[in-house]
Short mmCIF file of N, CA and C in Angstrom, two decimals:
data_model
loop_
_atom_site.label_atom_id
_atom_site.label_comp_id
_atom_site.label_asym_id
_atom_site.label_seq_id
_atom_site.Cartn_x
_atom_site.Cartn_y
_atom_site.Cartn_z
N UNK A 575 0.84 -1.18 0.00
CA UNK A 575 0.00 0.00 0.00
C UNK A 575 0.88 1.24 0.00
N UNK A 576 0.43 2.27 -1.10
CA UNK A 576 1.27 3.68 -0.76
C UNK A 576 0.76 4.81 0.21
N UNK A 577 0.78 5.70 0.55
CA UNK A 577 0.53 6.60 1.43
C UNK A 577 -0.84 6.44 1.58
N UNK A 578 -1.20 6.70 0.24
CA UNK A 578 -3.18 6.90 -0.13
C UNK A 578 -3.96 5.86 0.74
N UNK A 579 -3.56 4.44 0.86
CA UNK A 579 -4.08 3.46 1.06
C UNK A 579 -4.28 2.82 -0.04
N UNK A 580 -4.11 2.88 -1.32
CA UNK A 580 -3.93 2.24 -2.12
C UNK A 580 -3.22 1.60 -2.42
N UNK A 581 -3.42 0.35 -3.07
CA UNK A 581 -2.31 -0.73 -3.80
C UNK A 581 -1.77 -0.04 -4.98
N UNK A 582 -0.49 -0.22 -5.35
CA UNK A 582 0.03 0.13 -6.27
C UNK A 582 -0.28 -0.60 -7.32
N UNK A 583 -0.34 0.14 -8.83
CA UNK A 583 -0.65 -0.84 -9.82
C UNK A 583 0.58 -1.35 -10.50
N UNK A 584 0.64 -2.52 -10.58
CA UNK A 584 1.46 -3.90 -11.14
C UNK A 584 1.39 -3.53 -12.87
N UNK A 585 2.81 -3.24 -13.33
CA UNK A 585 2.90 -3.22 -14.79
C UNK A 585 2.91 -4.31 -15.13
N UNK A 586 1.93 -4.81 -16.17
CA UNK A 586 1.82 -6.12 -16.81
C UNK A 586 2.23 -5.50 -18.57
N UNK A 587 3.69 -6.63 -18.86
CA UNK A 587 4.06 -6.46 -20.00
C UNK A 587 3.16 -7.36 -20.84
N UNK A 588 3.07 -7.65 -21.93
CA UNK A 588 2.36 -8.62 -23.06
C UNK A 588 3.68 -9.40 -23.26
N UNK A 589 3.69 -10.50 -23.66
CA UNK A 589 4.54 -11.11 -24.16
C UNK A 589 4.82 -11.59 -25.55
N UNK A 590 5.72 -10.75 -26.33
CA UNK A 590 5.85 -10.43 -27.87
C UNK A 590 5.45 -11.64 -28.50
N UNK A 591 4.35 -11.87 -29.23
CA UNK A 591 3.87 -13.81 -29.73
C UNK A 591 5.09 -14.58 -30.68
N UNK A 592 5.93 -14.09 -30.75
CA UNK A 592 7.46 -14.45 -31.09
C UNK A 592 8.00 -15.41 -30.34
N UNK A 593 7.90 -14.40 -29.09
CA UNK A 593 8.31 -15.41 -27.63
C UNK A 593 7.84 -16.58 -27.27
N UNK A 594 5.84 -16.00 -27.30
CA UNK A 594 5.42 -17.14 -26.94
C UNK A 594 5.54 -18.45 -27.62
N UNK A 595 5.67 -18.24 -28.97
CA UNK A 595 5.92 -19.37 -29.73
C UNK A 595 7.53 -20.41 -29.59
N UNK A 596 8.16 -19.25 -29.23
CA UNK A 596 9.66 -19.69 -28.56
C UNK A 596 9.47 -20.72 -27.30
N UNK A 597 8.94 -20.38 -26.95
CA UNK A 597 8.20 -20.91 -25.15
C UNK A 597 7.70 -22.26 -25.71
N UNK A 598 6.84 -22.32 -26.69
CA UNK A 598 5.75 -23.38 -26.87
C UNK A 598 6.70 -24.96 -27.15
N UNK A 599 7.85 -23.85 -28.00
CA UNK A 599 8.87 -25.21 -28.66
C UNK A 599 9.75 -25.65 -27.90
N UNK A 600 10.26 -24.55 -26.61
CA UNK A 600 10.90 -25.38 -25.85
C UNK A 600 10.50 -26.48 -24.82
N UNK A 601 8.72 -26.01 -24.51
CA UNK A 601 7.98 -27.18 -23.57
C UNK A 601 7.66 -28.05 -24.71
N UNK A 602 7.27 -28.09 -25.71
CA UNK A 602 7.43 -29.42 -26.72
C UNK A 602 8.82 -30.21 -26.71
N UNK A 603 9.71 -29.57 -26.69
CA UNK A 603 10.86 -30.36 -26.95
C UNK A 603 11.08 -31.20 -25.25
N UNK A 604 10.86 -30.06 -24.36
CA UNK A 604 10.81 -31.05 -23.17
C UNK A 604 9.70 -32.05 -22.59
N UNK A 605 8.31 -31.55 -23.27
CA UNK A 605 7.85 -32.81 -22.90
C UNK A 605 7.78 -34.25 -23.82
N UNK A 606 9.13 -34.17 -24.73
CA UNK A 606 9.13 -35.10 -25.56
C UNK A 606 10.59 -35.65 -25.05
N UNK A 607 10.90 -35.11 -23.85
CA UNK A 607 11.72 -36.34 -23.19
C UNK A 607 13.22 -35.40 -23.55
N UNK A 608 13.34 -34.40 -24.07
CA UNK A 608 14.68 -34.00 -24.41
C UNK A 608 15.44 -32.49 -23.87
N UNK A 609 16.23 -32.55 -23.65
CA UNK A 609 16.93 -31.13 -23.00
C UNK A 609 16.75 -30.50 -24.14
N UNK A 610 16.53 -29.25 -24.74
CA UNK A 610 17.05 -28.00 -25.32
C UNK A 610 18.36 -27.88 -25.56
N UNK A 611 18.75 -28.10 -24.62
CA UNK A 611 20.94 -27.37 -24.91
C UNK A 611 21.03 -28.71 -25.08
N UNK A 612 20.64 -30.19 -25.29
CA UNK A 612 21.06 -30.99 -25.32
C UNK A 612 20.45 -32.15 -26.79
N UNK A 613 20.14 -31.83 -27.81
CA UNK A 613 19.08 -32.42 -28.49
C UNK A 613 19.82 -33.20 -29.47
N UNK A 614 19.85 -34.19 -29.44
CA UNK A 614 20.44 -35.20 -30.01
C UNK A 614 21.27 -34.60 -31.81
N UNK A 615 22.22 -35.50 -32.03
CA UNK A 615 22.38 -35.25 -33.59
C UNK A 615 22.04 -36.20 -34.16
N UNK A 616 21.14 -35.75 -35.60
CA UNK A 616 20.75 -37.28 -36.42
C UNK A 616 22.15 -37.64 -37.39
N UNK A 617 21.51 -38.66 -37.91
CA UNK A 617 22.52 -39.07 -39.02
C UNK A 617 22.00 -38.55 -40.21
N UNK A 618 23.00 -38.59 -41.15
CA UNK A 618 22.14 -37.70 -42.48
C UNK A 618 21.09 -38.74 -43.19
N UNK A 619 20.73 -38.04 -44.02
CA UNK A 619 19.35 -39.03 -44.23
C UNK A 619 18.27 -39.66 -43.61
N UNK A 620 18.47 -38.96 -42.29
CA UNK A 620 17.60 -39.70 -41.54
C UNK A 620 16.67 -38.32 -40.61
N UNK A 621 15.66 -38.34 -40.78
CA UNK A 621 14.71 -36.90 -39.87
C UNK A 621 15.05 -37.03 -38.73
N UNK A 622 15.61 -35.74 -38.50
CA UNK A 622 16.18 -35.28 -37.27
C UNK A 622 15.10 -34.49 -36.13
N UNK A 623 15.82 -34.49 -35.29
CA UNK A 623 15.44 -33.52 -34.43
C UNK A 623 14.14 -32.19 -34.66
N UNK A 624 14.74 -31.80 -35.59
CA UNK A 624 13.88 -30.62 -36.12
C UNK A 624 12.57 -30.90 -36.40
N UNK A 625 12.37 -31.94 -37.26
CA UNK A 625 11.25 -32.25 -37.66
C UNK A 625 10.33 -32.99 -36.98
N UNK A 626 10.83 -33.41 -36.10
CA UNK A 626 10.05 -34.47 -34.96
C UNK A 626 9.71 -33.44 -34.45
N UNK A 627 10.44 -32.38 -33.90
CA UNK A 627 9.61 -30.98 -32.58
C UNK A 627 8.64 -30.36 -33.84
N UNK A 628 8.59 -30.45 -34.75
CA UNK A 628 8.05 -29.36 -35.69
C UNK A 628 6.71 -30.09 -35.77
N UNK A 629 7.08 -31.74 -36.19
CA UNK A 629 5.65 -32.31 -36.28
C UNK A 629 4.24 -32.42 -34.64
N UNK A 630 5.38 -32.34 -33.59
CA UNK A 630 4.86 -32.23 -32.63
C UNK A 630 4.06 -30.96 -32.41
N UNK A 631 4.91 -29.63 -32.86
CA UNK A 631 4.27 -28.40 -32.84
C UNK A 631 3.22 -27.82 -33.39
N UNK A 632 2.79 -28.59 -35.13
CA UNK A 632 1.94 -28.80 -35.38
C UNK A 632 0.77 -28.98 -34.90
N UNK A 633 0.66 -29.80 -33.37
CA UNK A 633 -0.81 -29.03 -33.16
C UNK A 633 -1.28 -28.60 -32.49
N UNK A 634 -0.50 -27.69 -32.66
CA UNK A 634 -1.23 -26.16 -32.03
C UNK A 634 -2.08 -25.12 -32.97
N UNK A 635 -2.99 -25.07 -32.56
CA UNK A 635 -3.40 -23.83 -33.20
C UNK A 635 -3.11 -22.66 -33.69
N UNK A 636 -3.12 -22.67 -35.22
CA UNK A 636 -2.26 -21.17 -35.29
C UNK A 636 -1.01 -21.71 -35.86
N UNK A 637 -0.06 -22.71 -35.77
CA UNK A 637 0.70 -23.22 -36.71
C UNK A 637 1.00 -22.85 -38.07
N UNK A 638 2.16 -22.58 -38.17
CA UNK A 638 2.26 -22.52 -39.81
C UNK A 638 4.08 -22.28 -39.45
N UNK A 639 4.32 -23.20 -40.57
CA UNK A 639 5.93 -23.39 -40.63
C UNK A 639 6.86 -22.44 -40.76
N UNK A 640 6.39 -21.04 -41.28
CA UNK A 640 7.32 -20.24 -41.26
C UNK A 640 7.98 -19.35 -39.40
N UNK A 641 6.10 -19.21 -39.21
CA UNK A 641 6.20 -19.34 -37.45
C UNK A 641 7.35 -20.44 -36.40
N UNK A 642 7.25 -21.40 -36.92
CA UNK A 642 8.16 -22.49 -36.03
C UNK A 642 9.75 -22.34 -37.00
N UNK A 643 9.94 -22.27 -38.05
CA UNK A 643 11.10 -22.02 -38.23
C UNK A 643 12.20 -20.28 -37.85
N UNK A 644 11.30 -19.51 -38.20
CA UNK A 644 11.33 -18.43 -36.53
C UNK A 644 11.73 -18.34 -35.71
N UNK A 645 10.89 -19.48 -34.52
CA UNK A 645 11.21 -19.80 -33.55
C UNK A 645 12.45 -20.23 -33.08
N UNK A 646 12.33 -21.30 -34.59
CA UNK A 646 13.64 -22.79 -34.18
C UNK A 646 14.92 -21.31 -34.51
N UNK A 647 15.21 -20.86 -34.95
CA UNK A 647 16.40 -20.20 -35.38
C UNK A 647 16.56 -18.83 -34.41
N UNK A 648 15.49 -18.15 -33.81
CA UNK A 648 15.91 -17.35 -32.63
C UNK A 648 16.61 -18.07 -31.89
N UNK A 649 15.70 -19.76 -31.30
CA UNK A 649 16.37 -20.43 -30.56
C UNK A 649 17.58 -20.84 -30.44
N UNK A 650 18.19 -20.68 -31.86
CA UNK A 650 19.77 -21.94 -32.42
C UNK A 650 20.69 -20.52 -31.90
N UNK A 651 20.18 -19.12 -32.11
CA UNK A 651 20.97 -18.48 -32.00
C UNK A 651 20.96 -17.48 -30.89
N UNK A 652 20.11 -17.63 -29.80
CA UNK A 652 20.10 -17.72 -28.62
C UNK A 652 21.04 -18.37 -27.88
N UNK A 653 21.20 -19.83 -27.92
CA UNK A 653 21.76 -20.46 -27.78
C UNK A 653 20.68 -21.68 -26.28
N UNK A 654 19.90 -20.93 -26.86
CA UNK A 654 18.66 -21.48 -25.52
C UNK A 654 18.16 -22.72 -26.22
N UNK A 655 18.94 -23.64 -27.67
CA UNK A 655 18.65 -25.25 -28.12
C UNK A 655 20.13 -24.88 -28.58
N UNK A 656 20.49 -26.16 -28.55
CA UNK A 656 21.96 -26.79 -29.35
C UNK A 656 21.80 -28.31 -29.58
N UNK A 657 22.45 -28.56 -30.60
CA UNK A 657 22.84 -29.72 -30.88
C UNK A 657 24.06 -30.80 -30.21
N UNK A 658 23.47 -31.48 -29.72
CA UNK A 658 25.12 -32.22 -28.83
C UNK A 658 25.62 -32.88 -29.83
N UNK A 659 26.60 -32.16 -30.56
CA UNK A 659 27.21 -32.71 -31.63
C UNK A 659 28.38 -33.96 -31.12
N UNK A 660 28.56 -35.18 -31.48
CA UNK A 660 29.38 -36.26 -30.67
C UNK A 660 30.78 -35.47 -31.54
N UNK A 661 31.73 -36.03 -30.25
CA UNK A 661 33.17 -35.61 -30.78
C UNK A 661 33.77 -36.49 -31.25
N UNK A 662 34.59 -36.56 -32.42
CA UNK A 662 35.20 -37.34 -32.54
C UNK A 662 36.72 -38.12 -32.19
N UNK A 663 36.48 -39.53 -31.77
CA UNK A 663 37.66 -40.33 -30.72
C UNK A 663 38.91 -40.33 -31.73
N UNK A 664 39.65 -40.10 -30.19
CA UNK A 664 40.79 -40.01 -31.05
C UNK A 664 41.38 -41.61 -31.24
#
């Protein structure tokens, strides 16, 4: 309460729908069993990563691929998803 007896009013930001869609793919990717900074590497020729979260993301409402590829690439360059690329033995 300030002097008045009033509660102060609470700034509520919006959250840019960029974000939220950022948000949506990282709880898809985790409730599909996988870390973000940690998401497997495929082999070539074979559907990776990407497309498994993408087909998952799919259904959501409001979907459309240019939206999730967006997403996926703020994310890559965030650094808030990576690929655990295996090293190679010496």
């Amino acid at each position: 309460m300030d002097l008045t007896g009033k509660q102060p009013r609470r700034e509520v930001h919006a959250v840019p729908k960029p974000r939220q869609y950022q948000h949506h793919v990282l709880t898809v990717i985790r409730g599909l069993g996988y870390e973000p900074e940690l998401l497997p590497h495929s082999d070539p020729g074979l559907a990776g990563m990407r497309k498994v979260i993408e087909d998952a993301c799919a259904q959501r409402d409001g979907y459309t691929e240019n939206k999730f590829k967006d997403a996926w690439e703020a994310l890559l360059d965030s650094g808030e998803i990576a690929y655990n690329i295996p090293t190679a033995k010496p």
